[in-house]
Coordinates of C-alpha atoms and ligand atoms in Angstrom, one line a residue:
X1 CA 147.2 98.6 -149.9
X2 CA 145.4 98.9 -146.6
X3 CA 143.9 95.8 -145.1
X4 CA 140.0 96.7 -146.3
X5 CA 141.2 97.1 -149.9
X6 CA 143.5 94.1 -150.4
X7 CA 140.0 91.8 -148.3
X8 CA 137.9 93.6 -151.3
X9 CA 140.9 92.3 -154.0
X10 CA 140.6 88.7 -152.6
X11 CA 137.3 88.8 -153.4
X12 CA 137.6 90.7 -156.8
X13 CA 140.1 88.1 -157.8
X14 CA 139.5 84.8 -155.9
X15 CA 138.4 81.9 -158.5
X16 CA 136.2 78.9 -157.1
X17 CA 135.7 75.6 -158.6
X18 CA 132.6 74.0 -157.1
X19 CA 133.2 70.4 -157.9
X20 CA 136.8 69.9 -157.1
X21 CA 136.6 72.5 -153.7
X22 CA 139.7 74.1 -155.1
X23 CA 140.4 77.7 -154.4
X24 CA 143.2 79.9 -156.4
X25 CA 144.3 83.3 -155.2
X26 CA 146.5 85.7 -156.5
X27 CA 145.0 88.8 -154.6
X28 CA 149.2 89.1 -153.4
X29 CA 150.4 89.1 -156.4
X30 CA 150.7 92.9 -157.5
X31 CA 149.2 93.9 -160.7
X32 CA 147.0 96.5 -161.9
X33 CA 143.6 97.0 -164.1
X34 CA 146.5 98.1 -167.2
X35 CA 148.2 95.4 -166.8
X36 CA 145.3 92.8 -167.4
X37 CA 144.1 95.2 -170.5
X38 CA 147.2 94.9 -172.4
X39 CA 148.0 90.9 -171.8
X40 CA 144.7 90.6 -173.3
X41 CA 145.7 89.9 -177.1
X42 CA 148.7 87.7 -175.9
X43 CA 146.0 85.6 -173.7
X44 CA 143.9 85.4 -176.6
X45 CA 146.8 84.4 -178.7
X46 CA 147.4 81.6 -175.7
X47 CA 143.8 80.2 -175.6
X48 CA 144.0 80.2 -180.0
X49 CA 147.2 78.1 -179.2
X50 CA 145.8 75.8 -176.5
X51 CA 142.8 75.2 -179.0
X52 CA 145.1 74.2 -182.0
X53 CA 147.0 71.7 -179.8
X54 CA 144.0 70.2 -178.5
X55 CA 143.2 69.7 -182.0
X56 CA 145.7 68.0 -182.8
X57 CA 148.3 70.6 -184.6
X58 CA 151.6 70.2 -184.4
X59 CA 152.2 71.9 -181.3
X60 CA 156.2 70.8 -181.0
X61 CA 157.2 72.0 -184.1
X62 CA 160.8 71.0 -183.8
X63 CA 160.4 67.6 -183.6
X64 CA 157.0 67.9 -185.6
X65 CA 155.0 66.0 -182.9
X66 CA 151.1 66.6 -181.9
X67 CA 151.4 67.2 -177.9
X68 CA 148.0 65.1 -176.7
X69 CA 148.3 64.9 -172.6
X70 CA 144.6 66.6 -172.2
X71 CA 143.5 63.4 -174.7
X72 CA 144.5 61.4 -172.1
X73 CA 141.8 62.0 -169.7
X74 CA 139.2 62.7 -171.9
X75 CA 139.7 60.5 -175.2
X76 CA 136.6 62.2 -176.9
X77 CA 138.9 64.7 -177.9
X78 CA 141.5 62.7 -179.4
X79 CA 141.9 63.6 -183.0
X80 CA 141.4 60.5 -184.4
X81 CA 139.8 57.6 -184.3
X82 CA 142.6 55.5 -183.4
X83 CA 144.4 57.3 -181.1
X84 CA 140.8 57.4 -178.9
X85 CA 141.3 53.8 -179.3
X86 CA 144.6 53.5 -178.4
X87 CA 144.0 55.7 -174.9
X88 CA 141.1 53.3 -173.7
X89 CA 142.7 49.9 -174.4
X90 CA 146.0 51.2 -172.6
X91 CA 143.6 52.0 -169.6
X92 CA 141.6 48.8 -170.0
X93 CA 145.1 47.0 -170.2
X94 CA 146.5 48.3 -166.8
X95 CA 143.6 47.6 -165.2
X96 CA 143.4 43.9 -166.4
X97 CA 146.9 43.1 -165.3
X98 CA 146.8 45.3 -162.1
X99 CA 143.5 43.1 -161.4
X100 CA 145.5 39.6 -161.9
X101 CA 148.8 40.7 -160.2
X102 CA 146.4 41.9 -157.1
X103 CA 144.6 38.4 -157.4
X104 CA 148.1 36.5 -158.1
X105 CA 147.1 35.2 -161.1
X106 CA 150.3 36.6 -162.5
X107 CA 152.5 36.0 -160.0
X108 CA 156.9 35.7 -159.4
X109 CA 157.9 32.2 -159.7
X110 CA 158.9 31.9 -156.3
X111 CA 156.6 33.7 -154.4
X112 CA 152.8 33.6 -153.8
X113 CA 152.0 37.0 -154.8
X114 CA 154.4 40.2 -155.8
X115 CA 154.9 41.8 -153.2
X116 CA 156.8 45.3 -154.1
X117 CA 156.9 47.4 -157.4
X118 CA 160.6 48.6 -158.4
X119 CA 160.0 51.5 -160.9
X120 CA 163.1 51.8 -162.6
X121 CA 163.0 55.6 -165.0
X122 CA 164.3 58.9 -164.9
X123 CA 162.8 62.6 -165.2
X124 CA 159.5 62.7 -166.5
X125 CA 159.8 58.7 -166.3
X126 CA 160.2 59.2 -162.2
X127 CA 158.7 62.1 -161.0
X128 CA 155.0 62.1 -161.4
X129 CA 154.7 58.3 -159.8
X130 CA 157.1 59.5 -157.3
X131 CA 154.8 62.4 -156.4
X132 CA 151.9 60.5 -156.3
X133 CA 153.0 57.4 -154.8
X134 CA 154.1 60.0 -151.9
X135 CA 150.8 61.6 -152.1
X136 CA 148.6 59.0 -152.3
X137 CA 149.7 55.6 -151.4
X138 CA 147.8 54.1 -148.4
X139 CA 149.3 53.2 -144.9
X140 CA 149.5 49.4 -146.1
X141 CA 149.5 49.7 -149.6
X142 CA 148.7 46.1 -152.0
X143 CA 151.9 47.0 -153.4
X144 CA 154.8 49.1 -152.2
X145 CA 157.0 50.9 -154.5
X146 CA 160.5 51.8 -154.7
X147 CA 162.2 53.8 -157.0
X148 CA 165.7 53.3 -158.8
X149 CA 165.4 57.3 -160.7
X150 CA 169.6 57.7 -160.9
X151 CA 173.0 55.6 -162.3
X152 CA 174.1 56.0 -158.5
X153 CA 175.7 52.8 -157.8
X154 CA 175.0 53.3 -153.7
X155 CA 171.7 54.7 -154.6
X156 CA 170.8 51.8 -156.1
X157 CA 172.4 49.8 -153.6
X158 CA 170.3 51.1 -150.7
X159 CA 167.2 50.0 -152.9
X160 CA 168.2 46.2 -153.4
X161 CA 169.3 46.2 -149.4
X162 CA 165.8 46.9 -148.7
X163 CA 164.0 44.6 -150.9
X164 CA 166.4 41.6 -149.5
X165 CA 164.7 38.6 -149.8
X166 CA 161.3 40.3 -150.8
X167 CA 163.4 40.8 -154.4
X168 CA 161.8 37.6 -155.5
X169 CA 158.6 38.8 -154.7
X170 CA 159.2 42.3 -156.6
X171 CA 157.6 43.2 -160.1
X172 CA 160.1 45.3 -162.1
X173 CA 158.7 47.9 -164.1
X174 CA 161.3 49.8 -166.3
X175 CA 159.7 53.1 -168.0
X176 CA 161.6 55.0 -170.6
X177 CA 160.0 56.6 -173.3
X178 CA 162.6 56.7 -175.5
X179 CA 163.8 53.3 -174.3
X180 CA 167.7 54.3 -174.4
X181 CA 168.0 56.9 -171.9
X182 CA 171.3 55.6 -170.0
X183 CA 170.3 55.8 -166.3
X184 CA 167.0 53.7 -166.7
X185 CA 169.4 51.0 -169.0
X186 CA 172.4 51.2 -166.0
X187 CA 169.3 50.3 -163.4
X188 CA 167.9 48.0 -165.3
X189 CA 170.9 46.1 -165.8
X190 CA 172.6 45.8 -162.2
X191 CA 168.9 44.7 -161.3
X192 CA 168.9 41.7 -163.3
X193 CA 172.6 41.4 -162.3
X194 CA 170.6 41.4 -158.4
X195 CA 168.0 39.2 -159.5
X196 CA 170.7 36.4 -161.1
X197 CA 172.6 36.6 -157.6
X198 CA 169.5 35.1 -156.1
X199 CA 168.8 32.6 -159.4
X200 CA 165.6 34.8 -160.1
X201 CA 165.2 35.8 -163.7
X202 CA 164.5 39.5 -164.9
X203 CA 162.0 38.4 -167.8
X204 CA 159.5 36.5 -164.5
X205 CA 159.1 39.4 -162.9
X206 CA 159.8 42.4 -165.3
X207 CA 157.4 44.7 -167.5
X208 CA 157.8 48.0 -169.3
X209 CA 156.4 51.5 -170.2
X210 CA 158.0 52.8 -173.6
X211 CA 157.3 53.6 -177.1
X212 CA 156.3 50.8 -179.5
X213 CA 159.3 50.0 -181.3
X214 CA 161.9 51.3 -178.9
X215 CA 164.8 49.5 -177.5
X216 CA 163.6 48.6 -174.7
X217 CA 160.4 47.4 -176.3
X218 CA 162.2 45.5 -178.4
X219 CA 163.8 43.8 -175.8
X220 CA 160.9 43.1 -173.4
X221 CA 158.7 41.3 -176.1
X222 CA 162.2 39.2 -177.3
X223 CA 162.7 38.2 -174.1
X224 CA 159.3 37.3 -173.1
X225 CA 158.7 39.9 -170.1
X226 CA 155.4 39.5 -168.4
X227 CA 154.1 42.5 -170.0
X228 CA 154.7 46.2 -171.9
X229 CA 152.2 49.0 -171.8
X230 CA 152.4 52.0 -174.3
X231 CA 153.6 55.4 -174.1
X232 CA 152.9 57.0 -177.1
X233 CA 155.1 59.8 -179.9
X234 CA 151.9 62.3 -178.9
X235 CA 153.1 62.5 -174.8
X236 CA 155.9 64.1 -173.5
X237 CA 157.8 62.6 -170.1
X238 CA 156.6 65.6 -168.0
X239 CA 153.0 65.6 -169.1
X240 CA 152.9 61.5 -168.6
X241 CA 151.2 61.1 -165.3
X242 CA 148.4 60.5 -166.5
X243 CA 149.4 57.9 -169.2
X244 CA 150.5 54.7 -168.4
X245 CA 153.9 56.1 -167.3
X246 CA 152.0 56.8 -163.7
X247 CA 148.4 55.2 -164.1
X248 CA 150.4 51.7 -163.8
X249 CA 152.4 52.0 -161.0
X250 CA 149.5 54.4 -159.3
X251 CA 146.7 51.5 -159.7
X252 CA 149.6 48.9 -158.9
X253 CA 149.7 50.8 -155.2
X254 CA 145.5 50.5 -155.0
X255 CA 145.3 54.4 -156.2
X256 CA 142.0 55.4 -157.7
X257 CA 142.9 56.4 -161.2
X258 CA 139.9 56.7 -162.6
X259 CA 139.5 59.7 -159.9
X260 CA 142.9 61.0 -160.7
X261 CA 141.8 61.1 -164.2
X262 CA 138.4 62.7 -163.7
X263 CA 140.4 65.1 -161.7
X264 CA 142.2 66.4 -164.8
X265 CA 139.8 65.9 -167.3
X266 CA 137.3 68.2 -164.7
X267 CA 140.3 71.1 -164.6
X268 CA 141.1 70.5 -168.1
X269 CA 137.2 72.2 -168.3
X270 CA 138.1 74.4 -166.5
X271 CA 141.0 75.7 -168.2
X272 CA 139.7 76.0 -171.7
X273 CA 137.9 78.3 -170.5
X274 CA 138.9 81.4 -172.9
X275 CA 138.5 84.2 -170.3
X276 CA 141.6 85.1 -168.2
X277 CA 139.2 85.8 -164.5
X278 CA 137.2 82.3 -165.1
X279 CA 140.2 80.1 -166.1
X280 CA 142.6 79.0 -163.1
X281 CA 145.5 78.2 -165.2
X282 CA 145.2 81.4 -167.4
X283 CA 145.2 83.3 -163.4
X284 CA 148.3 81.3 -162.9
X285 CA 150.4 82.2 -166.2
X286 CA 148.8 85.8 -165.3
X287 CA 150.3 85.9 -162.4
X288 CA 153.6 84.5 -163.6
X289 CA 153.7 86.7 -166.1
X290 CA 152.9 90.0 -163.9
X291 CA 156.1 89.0 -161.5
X292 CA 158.5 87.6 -163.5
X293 CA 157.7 90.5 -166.2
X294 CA 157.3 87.5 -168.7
X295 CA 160.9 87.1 -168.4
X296 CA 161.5 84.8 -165.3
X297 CA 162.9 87.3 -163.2
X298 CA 161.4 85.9 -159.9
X299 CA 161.5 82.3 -158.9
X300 CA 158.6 80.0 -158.0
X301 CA 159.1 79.0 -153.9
X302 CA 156.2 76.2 -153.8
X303 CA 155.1 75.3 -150.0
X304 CA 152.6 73.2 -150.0
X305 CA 151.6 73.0 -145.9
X306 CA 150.7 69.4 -146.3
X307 CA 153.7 66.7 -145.8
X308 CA 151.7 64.6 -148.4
X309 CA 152.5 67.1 -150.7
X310 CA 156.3 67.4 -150.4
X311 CA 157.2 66.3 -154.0
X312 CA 155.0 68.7 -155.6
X313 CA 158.2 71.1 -156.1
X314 CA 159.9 68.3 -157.4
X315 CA 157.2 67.4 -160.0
X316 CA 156.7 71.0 -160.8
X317 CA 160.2 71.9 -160.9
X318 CA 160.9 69.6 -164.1
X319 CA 157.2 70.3 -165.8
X320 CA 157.9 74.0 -165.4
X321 CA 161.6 74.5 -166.1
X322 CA 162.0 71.8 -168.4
X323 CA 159.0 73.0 -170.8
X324 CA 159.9 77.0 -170.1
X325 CA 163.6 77.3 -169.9
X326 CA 164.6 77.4 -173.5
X327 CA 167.4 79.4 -175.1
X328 CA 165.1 80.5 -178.4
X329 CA 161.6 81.5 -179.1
X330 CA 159.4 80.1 -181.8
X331 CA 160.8 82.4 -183.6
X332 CA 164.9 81.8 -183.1
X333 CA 165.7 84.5 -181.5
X334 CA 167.5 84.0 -178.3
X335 CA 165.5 84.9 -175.1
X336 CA 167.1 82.5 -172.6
X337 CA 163.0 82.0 -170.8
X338 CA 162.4 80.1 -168.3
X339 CA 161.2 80.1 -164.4
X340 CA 163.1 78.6 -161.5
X341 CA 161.3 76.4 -159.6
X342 CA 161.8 74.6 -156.0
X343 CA 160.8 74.5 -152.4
X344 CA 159.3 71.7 -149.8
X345 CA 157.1 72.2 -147.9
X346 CA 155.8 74.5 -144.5
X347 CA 155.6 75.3 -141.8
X348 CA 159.3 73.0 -142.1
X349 CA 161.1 75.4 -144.6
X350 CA 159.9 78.7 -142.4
X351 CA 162.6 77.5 -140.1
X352 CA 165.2 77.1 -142.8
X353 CA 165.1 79.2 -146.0
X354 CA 161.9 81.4 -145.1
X355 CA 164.4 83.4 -143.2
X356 CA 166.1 84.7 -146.7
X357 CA 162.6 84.7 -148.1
X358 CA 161.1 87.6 -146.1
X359 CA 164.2 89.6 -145.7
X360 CA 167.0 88.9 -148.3
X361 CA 166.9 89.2 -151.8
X362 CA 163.6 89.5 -152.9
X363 CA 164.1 87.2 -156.1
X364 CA 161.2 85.0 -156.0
X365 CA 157.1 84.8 -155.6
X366 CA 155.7 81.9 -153.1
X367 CA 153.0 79.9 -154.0
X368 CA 151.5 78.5 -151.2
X369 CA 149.1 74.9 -151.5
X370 CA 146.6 74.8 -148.5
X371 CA 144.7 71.8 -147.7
X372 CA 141.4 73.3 -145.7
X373 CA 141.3 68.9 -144.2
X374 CA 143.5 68.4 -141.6
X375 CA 143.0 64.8 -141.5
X376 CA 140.5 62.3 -141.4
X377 CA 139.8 61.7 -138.0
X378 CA 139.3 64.1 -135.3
X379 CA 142.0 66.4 -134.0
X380 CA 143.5 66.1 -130.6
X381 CA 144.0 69.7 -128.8
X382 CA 147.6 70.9 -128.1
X383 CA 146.0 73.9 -125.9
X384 CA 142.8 74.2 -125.0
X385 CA 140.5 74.9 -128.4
X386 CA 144.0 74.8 -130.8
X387 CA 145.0 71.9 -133.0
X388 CA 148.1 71.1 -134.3
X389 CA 146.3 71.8 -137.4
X390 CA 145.3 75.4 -136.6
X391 CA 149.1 76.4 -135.7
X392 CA 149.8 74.8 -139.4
X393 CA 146.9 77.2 -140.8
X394 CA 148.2 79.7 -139.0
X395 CA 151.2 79.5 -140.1
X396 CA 150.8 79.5 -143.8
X397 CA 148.7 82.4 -142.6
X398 CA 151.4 84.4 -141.0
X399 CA 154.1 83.8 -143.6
X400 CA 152.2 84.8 -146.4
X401 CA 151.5 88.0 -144.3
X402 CA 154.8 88.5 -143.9
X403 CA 156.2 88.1 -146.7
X404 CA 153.4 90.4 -148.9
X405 CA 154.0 93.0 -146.5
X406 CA 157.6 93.2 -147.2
X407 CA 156.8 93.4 -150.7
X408 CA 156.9 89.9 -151.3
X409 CA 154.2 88.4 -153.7
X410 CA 152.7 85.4 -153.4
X411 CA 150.0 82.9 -155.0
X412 CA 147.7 80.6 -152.9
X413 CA 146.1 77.6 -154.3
X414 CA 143.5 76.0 -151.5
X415 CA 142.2 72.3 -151.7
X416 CA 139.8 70.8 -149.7
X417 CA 141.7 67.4 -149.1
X418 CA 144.6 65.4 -151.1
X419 CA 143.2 62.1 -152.4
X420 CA 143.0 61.3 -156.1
X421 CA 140.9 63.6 -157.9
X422 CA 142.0 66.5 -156.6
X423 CA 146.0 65.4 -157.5
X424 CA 144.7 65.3 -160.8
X425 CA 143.9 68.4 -160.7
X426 CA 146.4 70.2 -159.8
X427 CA 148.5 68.0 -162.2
X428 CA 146.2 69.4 -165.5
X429 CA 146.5 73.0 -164.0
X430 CA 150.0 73.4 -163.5
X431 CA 149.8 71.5 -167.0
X432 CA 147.4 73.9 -168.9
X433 CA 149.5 76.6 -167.0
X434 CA 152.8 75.9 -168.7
X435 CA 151.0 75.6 -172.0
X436 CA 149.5 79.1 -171.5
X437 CA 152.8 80.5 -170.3
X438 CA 154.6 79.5 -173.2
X439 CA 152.5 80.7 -175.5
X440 CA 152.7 84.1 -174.4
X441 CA 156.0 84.2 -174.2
X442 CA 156.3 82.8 -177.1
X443 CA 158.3 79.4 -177.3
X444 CA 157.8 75.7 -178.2
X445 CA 157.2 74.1 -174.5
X446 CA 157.3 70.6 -175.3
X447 CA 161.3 69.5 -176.6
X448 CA 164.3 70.0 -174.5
X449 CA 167.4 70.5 -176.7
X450 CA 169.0 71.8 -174.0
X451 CA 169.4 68.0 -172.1
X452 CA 170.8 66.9 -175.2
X453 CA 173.9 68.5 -174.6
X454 CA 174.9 67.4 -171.6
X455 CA 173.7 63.4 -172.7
X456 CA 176.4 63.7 -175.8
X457 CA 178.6 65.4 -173.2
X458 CA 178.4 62.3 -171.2
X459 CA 178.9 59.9 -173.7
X460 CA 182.3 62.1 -174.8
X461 CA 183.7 61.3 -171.4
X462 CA 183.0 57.8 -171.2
X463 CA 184.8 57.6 -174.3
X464 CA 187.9 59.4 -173.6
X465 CA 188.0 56.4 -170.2
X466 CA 187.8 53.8 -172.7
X467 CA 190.8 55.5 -174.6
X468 CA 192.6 56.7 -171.6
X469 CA 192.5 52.9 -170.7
X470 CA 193.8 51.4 -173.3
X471 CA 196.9 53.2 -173.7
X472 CA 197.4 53.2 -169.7
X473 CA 196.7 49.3 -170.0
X474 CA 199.6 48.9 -172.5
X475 CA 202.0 51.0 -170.5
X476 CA 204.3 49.1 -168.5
X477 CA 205.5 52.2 -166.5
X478 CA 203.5 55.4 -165.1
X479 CA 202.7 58.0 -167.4
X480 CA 202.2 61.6 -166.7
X481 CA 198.2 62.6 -167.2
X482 CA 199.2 65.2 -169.7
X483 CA 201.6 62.8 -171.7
X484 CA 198.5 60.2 -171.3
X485 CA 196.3 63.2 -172.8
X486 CA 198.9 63.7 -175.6
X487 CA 199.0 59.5 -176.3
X488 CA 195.3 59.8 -177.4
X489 CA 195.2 63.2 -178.9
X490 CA 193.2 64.8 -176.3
X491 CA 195.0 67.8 -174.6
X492 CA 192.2 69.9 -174.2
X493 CA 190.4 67.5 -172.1
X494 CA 193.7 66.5 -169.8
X495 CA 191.1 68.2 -167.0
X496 CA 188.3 65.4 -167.6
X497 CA 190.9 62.3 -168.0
X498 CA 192.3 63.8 -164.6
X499 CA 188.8 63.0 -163.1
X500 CA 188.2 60.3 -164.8
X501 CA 191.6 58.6 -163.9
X502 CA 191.3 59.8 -159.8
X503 CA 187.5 58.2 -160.2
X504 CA 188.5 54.9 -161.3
X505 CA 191.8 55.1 -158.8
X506 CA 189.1 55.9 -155.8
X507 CA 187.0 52.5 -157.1
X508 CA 189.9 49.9 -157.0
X509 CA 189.6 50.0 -161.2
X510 CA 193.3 49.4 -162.0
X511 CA 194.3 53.1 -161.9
X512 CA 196.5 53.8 -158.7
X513 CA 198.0 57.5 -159.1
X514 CA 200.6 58.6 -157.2
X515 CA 201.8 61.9 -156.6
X516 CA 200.5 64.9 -154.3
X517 CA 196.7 65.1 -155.3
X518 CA 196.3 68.8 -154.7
X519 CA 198.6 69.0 -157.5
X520 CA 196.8 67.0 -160.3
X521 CA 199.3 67.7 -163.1
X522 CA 202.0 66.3 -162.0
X523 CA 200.4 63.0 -160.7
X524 CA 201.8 59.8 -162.1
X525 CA 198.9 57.5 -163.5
X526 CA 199.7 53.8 -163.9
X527 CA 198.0 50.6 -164.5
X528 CA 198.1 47.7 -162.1
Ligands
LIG601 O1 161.4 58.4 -170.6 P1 162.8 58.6 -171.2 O2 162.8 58.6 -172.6 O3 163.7 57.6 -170.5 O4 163.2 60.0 -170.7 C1 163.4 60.4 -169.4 C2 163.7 61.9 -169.3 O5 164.9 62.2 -169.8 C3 165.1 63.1 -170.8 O6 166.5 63.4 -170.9 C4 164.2 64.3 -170.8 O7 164.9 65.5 -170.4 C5 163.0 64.2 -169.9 O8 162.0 65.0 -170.4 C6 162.6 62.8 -169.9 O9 161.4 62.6 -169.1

């Protein structure tokens, strides 16, 4: 397409919302009037889904759950009564202890005022407070957070080094749905281990985000913690931004959430719209759908030009693969869907990966974020009449030149700045984009058996240790790891005792092994 006719197709195809300033383009992605004619039915099949779930139907039909995230922002819509109810006193809740903690009427024991927030979750628990504490948090925030979002011992380590002394003055906040995923418990558990090192007590300076009921609920209100805030059956980790999974920690920080959720609740409008051209989000699954051939064929590069906006990938990468990359359809039939996601953020990743982008193996689509604001005061000039702003437009500019004219696609979503509202918009249209995706490609976007597996994988090994040990405890000499295998009857995993024994030997755990370790079978293991 020559330069005049693809100018004509930005226009043809660009989308403009007004209110939030946010433009979506996908003029570079390459599809044709045909195309759009025969992904009508499916669309209409998507927005007939989207309409159901907003209702109400059980839209998770595995684990037979409603899937309510657009309620969130717009309790009018909840399907009943009480769950309207529940959404506005969980608002009005945050906000009355945010309001005392900020005024240090609740307060640590041994400190004036907290000081820190240490958000202790994983996954969906993690990475929407992590994105937009990164996004929005001011300079000198009322509160800083940290985040413990692993069971990395040194990880959690560096965390506790930092707080120091401040740890007295730190608000704990653990947030697990379920309340018994293991790397929120392990956190949780050396931090009170932290906290009784410097005589503080967990209970004085902890609250939680889980599910009424849960373990850790049940443990919070036992144990007097200052606090617990809901999460509720109808919202899944990934699509719990804008619950109290990341309203708390966000309006903790001195983030507008009321603007983050007017931000959603505005796209969320927008995206119910049931006409493909008019609805960003149904643009977005469109243009998924034309690349990937609704198969996934092409991953998602997201480069957001904005530093501010670094952990978008991150935050995308679990909303979009988690909810699309399934094994079955609705159906059972095996399709093995899904869409990789990752990237950072330019013009920093044109001198890494971009390289491989525009000339290797043309396996992926871009989507570039622009932010039209380069800041909020005025620019200095690097050369006379150029900003260092104008060389980052430009450069978003050039690579997504580049990269169309070597037959590499590419979406571009433009904001007008990054503060609050606008974040919550682009949270409800990646969001209602997901939805719509999985509808026409027919699977259930809201369970993950898959990360099942490897939990009860987990838990398999840690057993096998505990066996391994006990025999190895009661063994006065060394033992061969496949004779220790044989002991507890588990020969087919002699590989996974063999790591778990040279784990424990490289922690000072009893284990010592001896022997030549590039030859692992015929190490001696004994106890000590
Ligand atoms: O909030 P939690 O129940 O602790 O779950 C945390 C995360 O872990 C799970 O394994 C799921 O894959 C995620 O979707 C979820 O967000």
């Amino acid at each position: 397409m020559d330069a005049i006719t693809l100018w004509q197709r930005y226009q043809d195809w660009l989308y403009y919302h007004e209110e939030i300033g946010l433009y979506l383009d996908i003029s570079r992605i390459r599809f044709d009037q045909a195309f759009l004619e025969a992904m009508k039915p499916k669309f209409d099949g998507a927005f007939r889904d989207m309409e159901a779930l907003e209702g109400g139907a059980i839209a998770n039909p595995d684990e037979q759950r409603m899937v309510g995230h657009y309620w969130l922002r717009n309790p009018e819509l909840a399907p009943t009564p009480q769950i309207k109810q529940q959404i506005i006193d969980t608002v009005n809740k945050i906000e009355t202890f945010v309001a005392k903690v900020h005024k240090g009427e609740i307060k640590p024991p041994q400190a004036e005022k907290f000081t820190d927030l240490l958000s202790i979750g994983i996954g969906g628990s993690a990475l929407g407070p992590q994105f937009v504490a990164d996004a929005l948090a001011p300079d000198y925030p009322l509160i800083n957070i940290h985040f413990i979002d692993n069971s990395d011992p040194d990880g959690i380590d560096r965390i506790l080094q930092r707080l120091g002394d401040r740890l007295k003055s730190t608000l704990i906040l653990v947030i697990s749905k379920s309340g018994g995923t293991p790397e929120p418990r392990n956190g949780m558990m050396e931090v009170k281990q932290a906290l009784l090192n410097q005589n503080l007590h967990f209970r004085d300076q902890a609250i939680a985000t889980t599910q009424i009921g849960s373990k850790l609920y049940q443990e919070a209100t036992s144990q007097g913690w200052l606090e617990t805030f809901p999460m509720e059956d109808w919202i899944g980790g990934r699509t719990s931004e804008m619950s109290a999974v990341g309203l708390l920690p966000a309006a903790l920080q001195g983030i507008d959430i009321h603007a983050l959720l007017q931000g959603a609740k505005t796209m969320d409008i927008a995206t119910r719209q049931p006409d493909i051209k008019t609805n960003p989000a149904a643009l977005l699954a469109l243009s998924w759908y034309a690349v990937g051939g609704g198969r996934g064929q092409k991953d998602m590069v997201i480069l957001p030009y904005k530093d501010r906006l670094i952990l978008l990938s991150r935050y995308l990468q679990q909303l979009v693969m988690e909810s699309l990359g399934k094994e079955k359809d609705l159906e059972g039939n095996i399709v093995n869907q899904g869409i990789s996601v990752y990237g950072n953020k330019g013009s920093t990743d044109q001198h890494a990966y971009v390289q491989q982008l525009r000339d290797g193996v043309p396996n992926f689509f871009a989507t570039f974020i622009e932010v039209l604001r380069d800041r909020q005061k005025p620019s200095p000039e690097i050369e006379p009449g150029v900003t260092a702003g104008d060389y980052l437009s430009g450069f978003l500019q050039g690579t997504r030149e580049a990269l169309y004219d070597n037959q590499r696609d590419s979406i571009t979503v433009t904001i007008t700045e990054v503060n609050p509202y606008t974040v919550g918009a682009l949270v409800a249209l990646y969001e209602r984009a997901v939805s719509l995706y999985a509808s026409l490609v027919n699977i259930n976007a809201y369970h993950q058996p898959g990360v099942e597996a490897g939990k009860k994988a987990a838990a398999q090994v840690l057993e096998l240790q505990h066996q391994g040990l006990q025999v190895l405890r009661g063994h006065s000499q060394g033992i061969s790891i496949s004779d220790l295998a044989a002991k507890i009857d588990a020969q087919e995993q002699v590989e996974t005792l063999y790591k778990i024994l040279r784990h424990l030997a490289a922690n000072d755990r009893g284990v010592e092994l001896s022997g030549d370790p590039s030859k692992p079978a015929q190490l001696i293991a004994k106890w000590r």
